[in-house]
Amino acid sequence: MKLKMMYSFLNSDINIIEKKLEETIQADSLLLKQASLHTLQAGGKRIRPVFVLLAGKFGHYDINVMKNVAVALELIHMASLVHDDVIDDADLRRGQPTVKAKWDNKIAMYTGDFVFALALELMANLDRAEAHKILADTMVEVTVGEIQQIRDKYRFNQNLRDYLRRIKRKTALLIAASCQIGAIAADVEEAIHRKLYRFGYYVGMSYQITDDILDFVAKEEELGKPAGSDLLQGNITAPALFALENAANRIEIEKVHEKMESADIQSIITLIKQSGAIEKSVELSDRYLSKALAILEELPANKAKKTLKDIARFIGRRKF
Ligand code: 2DE
Ligand code: MG
Ligand code: MG
Ligand code: MG
Ligand code: MG
């Protein structure tokens, strides 16, 4: 089943979100408007807004309240990617030139700042201090994680725990926050919104581990960027970490260094793929997926719960 089909009962609300996204990025500066629109139109799964809306279905769901939160979470995600592409010097995302490639780094920094500020403006419509605190804390953690990732680059003596902490901050926390803030916006009781947070966290972990596997095994056309980019950039993810457990592999993988060209790294990518590390990474992702599904069982039965289950399964097993 396609992702969009899973939440087809939300279709009219998703259309409202898409419209509101476009409406929100209007600016007095043509450049900011064009650069933001470019990012927006490059697409994406809009998974954070979908989680916001679905979490809201466990409470008093009012689309006029939910839409601000849903759009804000997508804009924060977008802003962080515009900045991330500057940091990672990435020219392509989702098969489209990044803002930093189409314009330049300076424009990209301000575009990210602009989009981030718009998100906060929308959030200001929500009268729930707790939700704002969760969002702010999440952003702090994401930033700490990104700094840690820089420190951990090309550091081959790190362990799985270091990696898990990084992906928690990079990906899982914002997804968890989307679920929890969506629920809080709909006045969902605390015991339930905490469970939705845990659900989002586990799904986010599974999602990022899958993303990191795909970076090794998917094709360039599917990734919208060359395969093996993570390792080439010194970013040690689950497959590399599992492969490093073998001493002979370790000697080869430790040869990866900053000045390396993509062609020089291909044999190491092949080595990692043949080492059984991909299978171990899939198992790791599946463990988080199971935890996400187990938490769902504790939630009241409704259509949103069924949809969250479908999406979680899809996300843990996606091919690209
Ligand atoms: C994507 O990770 C990074 C996401 C977080 C970036 C956060 C920043 C701080 P990847 P891909 C820059 C927050 C800033 C804001 C909200 C303005 O591993 O492969 O680079 O998608 O992922 O590039
Ligand atoms: Mg990046
Ligand atoms: Mg990055
Ligand atoms: Mg990636
Ligand atoms: Mg990604």
XYZ file of N, CA, C and O in Angstrom, residues 97-177:
324
model
N 17.916 20.396 -6.939
C 19.013 21.166 -6.345
C 18.593 21.751 -4.994
O 17.437 22.146 -4.821
N 19.501 21.767 -4.048
C 19.197 22.345 -2.736
C 19.230 23.874 -2.843
O 19.701 24.417 -3.843
N 18.732 24.531 -1.828
C 18.743 26.005 -1.836
C 20.180 26.505 -1.929
O 20.489 27.427 -2.689
N 21.077 25.852 -1.202
C 22.467 26.324 -1.213
C 23.117 26.124 -2.584
O 24.035 26.851 -2.946
N 22.625 25.148 -3.363
C 23.166 24.920 -4.709
C 22.520 25.861 -5.722
O 23.190 26.418 -6.594
N 21.219 26.035 -5.605
C 20.491 26.869 -6.575
C 20.784 28.356 -6.347
O 20.869 29.129 -7.284
N 20.932 28.734 -5.068
C 21.319 30.098 -4.747
C 22.726 30.007 -4.155
O 23.654 29.667 -4.869
N 22.882 30.231 -2.880
C 24.195 30.031 -2.246
C 24.027 29.819 -0.749
O 22.902 29.837 -0.236
N 25.136 29.629 -0.046
C 25.074 29.319 1.389
C 24.405 30.428 2.191
O 23.657 30.151 3.131
N 24.708 31.664 1.843
C 24.146 32.770 2.637
C 22.629 32.803 2.507
O 21.902 32.952 3.493
N 22.161 32.684 1.262
C 20.706 32.675 1.036
C 20.085 31.490 1.781
O 19.014 31.601 2.378
N 20.776 30.357 1.754
C 20.234 29.157 2.417
C 20.139 29.367 3.927
O 19.158 28.950 4.552
N 21.131 29.998 4.532
C 21.077 30.230 5.981
C 19.869 31.098 6.330
O 19.119 30.813 7.264
N 19.673 32.156 5.557
C 18.548 33.042 5.860
C 17.204 32.397 5.504
O 16.205 32.640 6.180
N 17.194 31.593 4.468
C 15.946 30.893 4.129
C 15.556 29.965 5.286
O 14.392 29.933 5.706
N 16.526 29.245 5.814
C 16.254 28.367 6.956
C 15.768 29.171 8.157
O 14.779 28.798 8.802
N 16.434 30.264 8.443
C 16.022 31.118 9.573
C 14.592 31.624 9.375
O 13.773 31.623 10.305
N 14.329 32.060 8.161
C 13.007 32.602 7.806
C 11.916 31.551 8.014
O 10.905 31.794 8.689
N 12.141 30.375 7.456
C 11.140 29.310 7.556
C 10.944 28.895 9.024
O 9.825 28.650 9.472
N 12.036 28.848 9.774
C 11.980 28.517 11.193
C 11.134 29.550 11.952
O 10.260 29.204 12.758
N 11.357 30.820 11.644
C 10.598 31.886 12.307
C 9.110 31.799 11.967
O 8.256 32.015 12.830
N 8.807 31.470 10.716
C 7.393 31.325 10.322
C 6.720 30.216 11.128
O 5.553 30.334 11.519
N 7.480 29.171 11.365
C 6.944 28.055 12.158
C 6.582 28.539 13.556
O 5.506 28.219 14.086
N 7.472 29.317 14.148
C 7.210 29.810 15.513
C 6.012 30.747 15.536
O 5.226 30.751 16.494
N 5.869 31.525 14.465
C 4.727 32.428 14.361
C 3.417 31.624 14.391
O 2.463 31.994 15.087
N 3.390 30.536 13.662
C 2.185 29.689 13.658
C 1.948 29.054 15.022
O 0.816 28.968 15.499
N 3.037 28.599 15.633
C 2.924 27.961 16.951
C 2.354 28.928 17.983
O 1.714 28.512 18.947
N 2.615 30.223 17.771
C 2.146 31.230 18.737
C 0.627 31.222 18.873
O 0.073 31.723 19.853
N -0.055 30.637 17.885
C -1.520 30.517 17.988
C -1.951 29.477 19.013
O -3.130 29.401 19.368
N -1.016 28.672 19.433
C -1.360 27.592 20.371
C -1.087 28.017 21.809
O 0.031 28.377 22.177
N -2.128 27.926 22.608
C -2.086 28.410 23.970
C -1.798 27.249 24.935
O -2.618 26.906 25.769
N -0.646 26.602 24.759
C -0.276 25.449 25.604
C 1.212 25.544 25.897
O 2.042 25.122 25.082
N 1.562 26.086 27.033
C 2.978 26.312 27.359
C 3.783 25.017 27.229
O 4.919 25.022 26.736
N 3.175 23.922 27.635
C 3.861 22.635 27.619
C 4.337 22.267 26.205
O 5.451 21.767 26.014
N 3.468 22.542 25.235
C 3.800 22.212 23.847
C 5.001 23.040 23.375
O 5.892 22.524 22.690
N 5.034 24.296 23.753
C 6.144 25.157 23.337
C 7.448 24.714 23.978
O 8.512 24.769 23.364
N 7.333 24.262 25.213
C 8.535 23.801 25.912
C 9.085 22.534 25.244
O 10.282 22.396 25.034
N 8.185 21.624 24.909
C 8.611 20.379 24.241
C 9.307 20.715 22.924
O 10.373 20.175 22.604
N 8.721 21.631 22.174
C 9.295 21.987 20.871
C 10.674 22.629 21.035
O 11.632 22.259 20.340
N 10.774 23.565 21.981
C 12.056 24.247 22.194
C 13.125 23.256 22.658
O 14.256 23.252 22.150
N 12.754 22.394 23.611
C 13.705 21.383 24.100
C 14.163 20.476 22.959
O 15.335 20.086 22.890
N 13.225 20.146 22.082
C 13.561 19.293 20.944
C 14.602 19.973 20.062
O 15.598 19.358 19.661
N 14.390 21.244 19.767
C 15.331 21.975 18.910
C 16.713 22.049 19.549
O 17.733 21.950 18.854
N 16.755 22.227 20.873
C 18.044 22.240 21.569
C 18.741 20.894 21.374
O 19.916 20.824 21.002
N 17.993 19.822 21.587
C 18.563 18.472 21.450
C 19.044 18.204 20.024
O 20.089 17.602 19.820
N 18.246 18.644 19.041
C 18.629 18.429 17.635
C 19.969 19.117 17.367
O 20.879 18.528 16.769
N 20.097 20.326 17.846
C 21.327 21.082 17.603
C 22.522 20.437 18.311
O 23.604 20.307 17.725
N 22.311 20.003 19.548
C 23.376 19.304 20.278
C 23.799 18.058 19.489
O 24.985 17.760 19.336
N 22.810 17.352 18.953
C 23.080 16.144 18.176
C 23.911 16.431 16.943
O 24.810 15.662 16.589
N 23.608 17.535 16.281
C 24.351 17.880 15.059
C 25.808 18.206 15.374
O 26.707 17.839 14.627
N 26.029 18.879 16.487
C 27.403 19.189 16.901
C 28.139 17.896 17.241
O 29.295 17.689 16.859
N 27.434 17.002 17.939
C 28.034 15.716 18.292
C 28.396 14.933 17.032
O 29.448 14.292 16.959
N 27.526 15.033 16.038
C 27.786 14.322 14.776
C 29.069 14.828 14.120
O 29.829 14.048 13.551
N 29.301 16.114 14.201
C 30.549 16.667 13.645
C 31.734 16.076 14.403
O 32.720 15.630 13.809
N 31.627 16.025 15.742
C 32.728 15.490 16.547
C 32.978 14.016 16.272
O 34.089 13.528 16.370
N 31.883 13.287 15.967
C 31.986 11.832 15.775
C 32.412 11.436 14.360
O 32.558 10.255 14.062
N 32.571 12.418 13.484
C 32.957 12.092 12.108
C 34.308 11.401 12.050
O 35.250 11.815 12.739
N 34.395 10.362 11.244
C 35.641 9.589 11.051
C 36.177 9.024 12.371
O 37.350 8.711 12.462
N 35.327 8.952 13.387
C 35.769 8.387 14.664
C 35.333 6.922 14.676
O 34.181 6.602 14.961
N 36.266 6.041 14.356
C 35.900 4.636 14.157
C 35.800 3.861 15.467
O 35.326 2.737 15.481
N 36.248 4.443 16.548
C 36.147 3.729 17.828
C 34.894 4.094 18.627
O 34.862 3.964 19.831
N 33.871 4.540 17.938
C 32.617 4.834 18.636
C 31.767 3.561 18.707
O 32.021 2.594 17.992
N 30.784 3.551 19.585
C 29.945 2.358 19.687
C 28.506 2.643 19.263
O 28.152 3.777 18.935
N 27.719 1.577 19.287
C 26.342 1.677 18.819
C 25.551 2.709 19.625
O 24.691 3.407 19.103
N 25.899 2.798 20.911
C 25.217 3.749 21.780
C 25.403 5.203 21.305
O 24.466 5.996 21.328
N 26.618 5.526 20.859
C 26.882 6.873 20.324
C 25.988 7.142 19.114
O 25.414 8.223 18.966
N 25.914 6.146 18.241
C 25.097 6.262 17.031
C 23.618 6.440 17.395
O 22.939 7.324 16.863
N 23.136 5.610 18.319
C 21.718 5.682 18.678
C 21.370 7.030 19.298
O 20.300 7.589 19.044
N 22.289 7.562 20.086
C 22.050 8.866 20.699
C 21.974 9.945 19.608
O 21.164 10.853 19.674
N 22.838 9.812 18.616
C 22.832 10.798 17.519
C 21.542 10.757 16.718
O 20.955 11.797 16.422
N 21.088 9.552 16.353
C 19.874 9.500 15.519
C 18.627 9.851 16.321
O 17.652 10.336 15.771
N 18.697 9.608 17.616
C 17.605 10.057 18.478
C 17.436 11.571 18.329
O 16.344 12.071 18.084
N 18.551 12.275 18.445
C 18.481 13.734 18.372
C 18.208 14.222 16.958
O 17.466 15.178 16.753
N 18.823 13.579 16.003
C 18.707 14.052 14.618
C 17.293 13.860 14.078
O 16.795 14.718 13.361
N 16.675 12.747 14.398
C 15.415 12.385 13.740
C 14.283 12.045 14.704
O 13.173 12.572 14.576
N 14.567 11.167 15.655
C 13.469 10.589 16.439
C 12.756 11.628 17.302
O 11.524 11.582 17.440
N 13.519 12.557 17.881
C 12.885 13.499 18.810
C 11.868 14.417 18.135
O 10.837 14.738 18.719
N 12.150 14.846 16.897
C 11.193 15.737 16.229
C 9.920 14.974 15.840
O 8.816 15.534 15.873
N 10.072 13.721 15.497
C 8.898 12.905 15.180
C 8.093 12.643 16.467
O 6.866 12.770 16.477
N 8.814 12.333 17.540
C 8.151 12.147 18.839
C 7.408 13.421 19.237
O 6.243 13.383 19.669
N 8.072 14.562 19.082
C 7.461 15.845 19.440
C 6.240 16.119 18.569
O 5.231 16.643 19.052
